[in-house]
mmCIF file of C-alpha atoms in Angstrom:
data_model
loop_
_atom_site.group_PDB
_atom_site.id
_atom_site.type_symbol
_atom_site.label_atom_id
_atom_site.label_comp_id
_atom_site.label_asym_id
_atom_site.label_seq_id
_atom_site.Cartn_x
_atom_site.Cartn_y
_atom_site.Cartn_z
ATOM 1 C CA MET A 326 0.177 -0.175 0.129
ATOM 2 C CA PHE A 327 2.671 2.398 0.855
ATOM 3 C CA LYS A 328 5.250 1.728 -2.136
ATOM 4 C CA LYS A 329 1.070 2.207 -3.659
ATOM 5 C CA MET A 330 0.987 5.472 -2.445
ATOM 6 C CA ILE A 331 5.285 5.967 -2.806
ATOM 7 C CA SER A 332 4.232 5.243 -6.606
ATOM 8 C CA LYS A 333 1.795 7.542 -7.391
ATOM 9 C CA ALA A 334 3.573 11.098 -5.595
ATOM 10 C CA THR A 335 6.662 9.357 -7.442
ATOM 11 C CA GLN A 336 4.431 9.527 -11.123
ATOM 12 C CA LYS A 337 3.209 12.784 -10.724
ATOM 13 C CA VAL A 338 5.955 14.793 -10.037
ATOM 14 C CA SER A 339 6.870 13.295 -12.669
ATOM 15 C CA GLU A 340 3.995 14.801 -14.514
ATOM 16 C CA VAL A 341 3.994 18.216 -13.343
ATOM 17 C CA SER A 342 8.125 18.610 -13.861
ATOM 18 C CA SER A 343 6.931 17.030 -17.532
ATOM 19 C CA LYS A 344 4.344 19.913 -17.926
ATOM 20 C CA ALA A 345 6.577 21.874 -17.130
ATOM 21 C CA GLU A 346 9.698 21.558 -19.289
ATOM 22 C CA GLU A 347 6.287 22.035 -21.497
ATOM 23 C CA SER A 348 5.963 25.235 -21.329
ATOM 24 C CA LEU A 349 8.953 26.488 -21.543
ATOM 25 C CA GLY A 350 10.459 24.855 -25.264
ATOM 26 C CA GLY A 351 11.368 21.574 -23.302
ATOM 27 C CA ILE A 352 14.010 22.888 -21.562
ATOM 28 C CA LYS A 353 15.678 20.880 -18.930
ATOM 29 C CA ASP A 354 18.346 22.414 -17.843
ATOM 30 C CA SER A 355 18.199 25.562 -15.130
ATOM 31 C CA SER A 356 21.031 27.421 -16.720
ATOM 32 C CA LYS A 357 19.835 27.610 -20.447
ATOM 33 C CA VAL A 358 15.756 28.622 -18.489
ATOM 34 C CA ILE A 359 17.682 31.539 -16.514
ATOM 35 C CA ASP A 360 20.332 32.280 -19.653
ATOM 36 C CA LYS A 361 16.420 33.094 -21.678
ATOM 37 C CA TYR A 362 14.030 33.964 -18.989
ATOM 38 C CA TRP A 363 16.578 36.103 -17.511
ATOM 39 C CA PRO A 364 15.534 39.826 -19.824
ATOM 40 C CA MET A 365 12.120 38.926 -18.515
ATOM 41 C CA ILE A 366 13.020 38.148 -14.643
ATOM 42 C CA GLU A 367 15.641 40.765 -14.508
ATOM 43 C CA GLY A 368 12.243 43.591 -15.911
ATOM 44 C CA MET A 369 10.411 42.073 -13.178
ATOM 45 C CA LEU A 370 13.716 42.100 -10.486
ATOM 46 C CA VAL A 371 14.565 46.351 -10.958
ATOM 47 C CA LYS A 372 10.586 47.498 -11.608
ATOM 48 C CA ASN A 373 8.439 44.919 -8.762
ATOM 49 C CA PHE A 374 10.858 44.874 -6.241
ATOM 50 C CA LEU A 375 13.621 46.931 -6.279
ATOM 51 C CA SER A 376 13.692 50.896 -5.606
ATOM 52 C CA LYS A 377 15.929 53.626 -4.599
ATOM 53 C CA THR A 378 16.511 53.219 -1.368
ATOM 54 C CA THR A 379 17.490 49.669 -2.133
ATOM 55 C CA THR A 380 20.373 49.811 -4.473
ATOM 56 C CA ASN A 381 22.035 50.206 -1.067
ATOM 57 C CA LEU A 382 21.506 46.432 -0.424
ATOM 58 C CA ASP A 383 24.291 44.717 1.152
ATOM 59 C CA ASP A 384 24.219 40.099 0.150
ATOM 60 C CA ALA A 385 22.304 39.768 3.353
ATOM 61 C CA ALA A 386 20.053 41.855 2.401
ATOM 62 C CA LEU A 387 19.375 41.802 -1.106
ATOM 63 C CA GLU A 388 19.154 37.537 -0.603
ATOM 64 C CA LYS A 389 15.701 38.002 1.243
ATOM 65 C CA VAL A 390 14.443 40.101 -2.155
ATOM 66 C CA LEU A 391 15.549 38.034 -4.629
ATOM 67 C CA SER A 392 13.178 35.002 -2.343
ATOM 68 C CA THR A 393 10.678 37.106 -2.408
ATOM 69 C CA ALA A 394 11.041 37.317 -6.438
ATOM 70 C CA TYR A 395 11.284 34.260 -6.391
ATOM 71 C CA GLU A 396 8.457 33.299 -5.540
ATOM 72 C CA ALA A 397 6.853 35.539 -7.809
ATOM 73 C CA LEU A 398 8.490 33.888 -10.359
ATOM 74 C CA PRO A 399 6.261 31.502 -13.562
ATOM 75 C CA ALA A 400 5.565 28.034 -11.619
ATOM 76 C CA PRO A 401 6.861 26.486 -14.637
ATOM 77 C CA VAL A 402 10.179 28.025 -14.037
ATOM 78 C CA ARG A 403 10.631 27.265 -10.174
ATOM 79 C CA LEU A 404 10.124 23.407 -11.432
ATOM 80 C CA VAL A 405 13.085 24.012 -13.257
ATOM 81 C CA LEU A 406 15.150 26.713 -12.085
ATOM 82 C CA PRO A 407 15.717 26.256 -8.329
ATOM 83 C CA LYS A 408 15.228 28.995 -5.454
ATOM 84 C CA GLU A 409 19.176 29.006 -4.725
ATOM 85 C CA LYS A 410 20.464 28.819 -8.216
ATOM 86 C CA PHE A 411 18.345 31.385 -8.938
ATOM 87 C CA ILE A 412 19.787 33.260 -6.384
ATOM 88 C CA GLU A 413 23.424 32.803 -7.170
ATOM 89 C CA PHE A 414 22.921 34.148 -10.672
ATOM 90 C CA CYS A 415 21.082 37.480 -8.899
ATOM 91 C CA LEU A 416 23.064 38.065 -6.830
ATOM 92 C CA SER A 417 26.218 38.132 -9.934
ATOM 93 C CA LYS A 418 24.429 40.052 -11.883
ATOM 94 C CA LYS A 419 24.360 42.677 -8.555
ATOM 95 C CA GLY A 420 25.831 45.971 -9.928
ATOM 96 C CA ASP A 421 23.218 45.772 -13.104
ATOM 97 C CA ILE A 422 20.507 44.820 -11.103
ATOM 98 C CA LEU A 423 20.464 47.919 -8.552
ATOM 99 C CA GLN A 424 22.339 50.194 -11.326
ATOM 100 C CA LYS A 425 19.420 49.962 -13.346
ATOM 101 C CA ALA A 426 16.642 50.141 -10.320
ATOM 102 C CA LYS A 427 18.543 53.137 -9.507
ATOM 103 C CA SER A 428 17.980 55.290 -13.305
ATOM 104 C CA THR A 429 14.495 53.721 -13.410
ATOM 105 C CA ALA A 430 13.588 55.333 -9.917
ATOM 106 C CA PRO A 431 11.267 58.491 -9.717
ATOM 107 C CA ILE A 432 13.238 61.495 -8.752
ATOM 108 C CA SER A 433 12.702 63.796 -6.106
ATOM 109 C CA LEU A 434 10.670 66.869 -6.450
ATOM 110 C CA GLU A 435 14.112 68.727 -5.043
ATOM 111 C CA GLU A 436 16.111 66.754 -7.611
ATOM 112 C CA LEU A 437 14.133 66.996 -10.773
ATOM 113 C CA LEU A 438 12.754 70.656 -11.180
ATOM 114 C CA PRO A 439 15.865 72.598 -11.725
ATOM 115 C CA LYS A 440 16.971 69.524 -14.032
ATOM 116 C CA PHE A 441 13.909 70.617 -16.629
ATOM 117 C CA ILE A 442 13.811 73.591 -16.179
ATOM 118 C CA ALA A 443 16.782 74.486 -17.093
ATOM 119 C CA VAL A 444 16.016 72.323 -20.737
ATOM 120 C CA VAL A 445 12.697 75.048 -20.715
ATOM 121 C CA SER A 446 13.919 77.698 -19.933
ATOM 122 C CA VAL A 447 15.171 78.147 -23.799
ATOM 123 C CA VAL A 448 11.050 77.954 -24.180
ATOM 124 C CA ASP A 449 9.609 81.494 -25.725
ATOM 125 C CA GLY A 450 6.971 82.961 -22.821
ATOM 126 C CA VAL A 451 8.346 80.754 -19.876
ATOM 127 C CA ASN A 452 9.673 83.038 -17.370
ATOM 128 C CA ASP A 453 9.659 82.925 -13.680
ATOM 129 C CA GLU A 454 5.988 83.256 -13.024
ATOM 130 C CA LEU A 455 4.494 81.431 -14.447
ATOM 131 C CA ILE A 456 7.515 78.478 -13.734
ATOM 132 C CA ARG A 457 6.197 78.188 -10.205
ATOM 133 C CA GLU A 458 2.616 79.386 -10.947
ATOM 134 C CA GLY A 459 3.075 75.024 -12.208
ATOM 135 C CA VAL A 460 4.877 74.466 -8.513
ATOM 136 C CA LYS A 461 1.859 76.005 -6.676
ATOM 137 C CA ILE A 462 -0.575 73.504 -8.465
ATOM 138 C CA LEU A 463 1.893 70.716 -8.285
ATOM 139 C CA GLU A 464 1.528 71.516 -4.374
ATOM 140 C CA GLU A 465 -1.538 71.629 -4.157
ATOM 141 C CA LYS A 466 -2.452 69.011 -6.264
ATOM 142 C CA GLU A 467 0.739 66.539 -4.627
ATOM 143 C CA ILE A 468 1.392 65.362 -8.166
ATOM 144 C CA ASP A 469 4.173 62.404 -7.815
ATOM 145 C CA SER A 470 6.732 63.686 -8.421
ATOM 146 C CA SER A 471 7.075 61.275 -11.205
ATOM 147 C CA ASN A 472 5.213 63.111 -12.441
ATOM 148 C CA LEU A 473 6.254 66.023 -12.316
ATOM 149 C CA ALA A 474 8.138 66.785 -15.583
ATOM 150 C CA LYS A 475 4.894 66.043 -17.850
ATOM 151 C CA PHE A 476 2.754 67.930 -16.113
ATOM 152 C CA ILE A 477 5.191 71.152 -15.921
ATOM 153 C CA GLY A 478 5.614 69.778 -20.241
ATOM 154 C CA GLU A 479 1.890 69.830 -20.099
ATOM 155 C CA PHE A 480 1.392 73.400 -18.653
ATOM 156 C CA VAL A 481 4.049 74.892 -19.823
ATOM 157 C CA VAL A 482 2.133 74.233 -23.733
ATOM 158 C CA GLN A 483 -1.040 75.444 -22.368
ATOM 159 C CA ARG A 484 0.229 78.894 -21.100
ATOM 160 C CA ALA A 485 3.299 79.586 -23.601
ATOM 161 C CA LEU A 486 3.324 78.066 -26.294
ATOM 162 C CA SER A 487 1.653 75.045 -28.754
ATOM 163 C CA LYS A 488 2.575 71.511 -28.455
ATOM 164 C CA GLU A 489 4.376 71.899 -31.951
ATOM 165 C CA GLU A 490 6.318 74.330 -30.560
ATOM 166 C CA PHE A 491 7.749 73.037 -27.436
ATOM 167 C CA GLU A 492 8.607 70.271 -29.621
ATOM 168 C CA ILE A 493 11.071 72.704 -32.449
ATOM 169 C CA ARG A 494 12.693 74.282 -28.639
ATOM 170 C CA VAL A 495 12.872 71.803 -27.399
ATOM 171 C CA SER A 496 14.589 70.286 -30.598
ATOM 172 C CA GLU A 497 17.138 72.930 -31.321
ATOM 173 C CA VAL A 498 18.249 72.224 -27.588
ATOM 174 C CA ILE A 499 19.112 68.297 -27.774
ATOM 175 C CA ILE A 500 21.171 69.941 -31.298
ATOM 176 C CA GLU A 501 23.117 71.941 -29.237
ATOM 177 C CA ALA A 502 23.506 69.116 -26.893
ATOM 178 C CA LYS A 503 25.650 67.906 -29.588
ATOM 179 C CA GLY A 504 28.742 69.261 -27.410
ATOM 180 C CA MET A 505 27.742 68.059 -24.357
ATOM 181 C CA GLU A 506 29.516 65.300 -21.334
ATOM 182 C CA ASP A 507 27.880 61.514 -21.482
ATOM 183 C CA ASP A 508 26.111 61.870 -18.971
ATOM 184 C CA LYS A 509 25.097 65.347 -19.438
ATOM 185 C CA LYS A 510 23.365 63.856 -22.367
ATOM 186 C CA GLU A 511 21.507 60.228 -20.319
ATOM 187 C CA GLU A 512 20.190 63.432 -18.211
ATOM 188 C CA LEU A 513 18.648 65.575 -20.987
ATOM 189 C CA LYS A 514 17.239 62.383 -22.673
ATOM 190 C CA ALA A 515 15.295 60.861 -20.044
ATOM 191 C CA ILE A 516 14.303 64.653 -18.209
ATOM 192 C CA ILE A 517 12.869 64.274 -22.563
ATOM 193 C CA ASP A 518 11.783 60.619 -21.890
ATOM 194 C CA ARG A 519 9.360 61.933 -18.622
ATOM 195 C CA LEU A 520 8.085 65.163 -20.908
ATOM 196 C CA GLY A 521 6.716 62.477 -23.201
ATOM 197 C CA VAL A 522 8.081 63.359 -26.254
ATOM 198 C CA LYS A 523 9.541 60.320 -27.320
ATOM 199 C CA GLU A 524 8.534 60.885 -31.408
ATOM 200 C CA LEU A 525 11.365 63.609 -32.055
ATOM 201 C CA GLU A 526 13.412 62.163 -34.291
ATOM 202 C CA ILE A 527 16.368 63.427 -33.734
ATOM 203 C CA ILE A 528 16.644 62.008 -29.073
ATOM 204 C CA LYS A 529 18.284 58.820 -31.238
ATOM 205 C CA GLU A 530 20.970 60.720 -32.351
ATOM 206 C CA ILE A 531 21.940 61.819 -29.299
ATOM 207 C CA GLY A 532 24.752 59.306 -28.064
#
């Protein structure tokens, strides 16, 4: 009786494993699984489990975060990829992961506002009074700082000039940025992204 139960349990485990492998395209090796799904895994870690406040974690603290993240992986992946292997691989990529988490974290009002003003200050019709009005609205509405640049961009467009004129002015700023240091170019690109002006082809020419 006991042997029969063990046999059924073993068969059930085998069936589950086979289904997991089938859903992963027949991949059995855990290293191949993590290589194939790393972009998805990395994106999940950066977006859902790491933030600006966790970028200085030591390995022990980071392991706890990774352990929680492992449980969020699709079941077929977890069946083929052991938790220890997952954590070990992620720790080997610690620098890259934390750098991406830091670069995608929301920028505070204090950090973003001066940078944004430096970009939009070249736009006709933008003055200190207009900026102060925008900041007052921000404070009253308590808009999330991650949406600050887009809000001010829309605010400037509504009060100072048309969207088309605004894009032209931003294009001119980008063209002038050709001589910028690389880190400043990336900073400017990040600001432009937050403005929602991604359709500007000229952005692609930077770098």
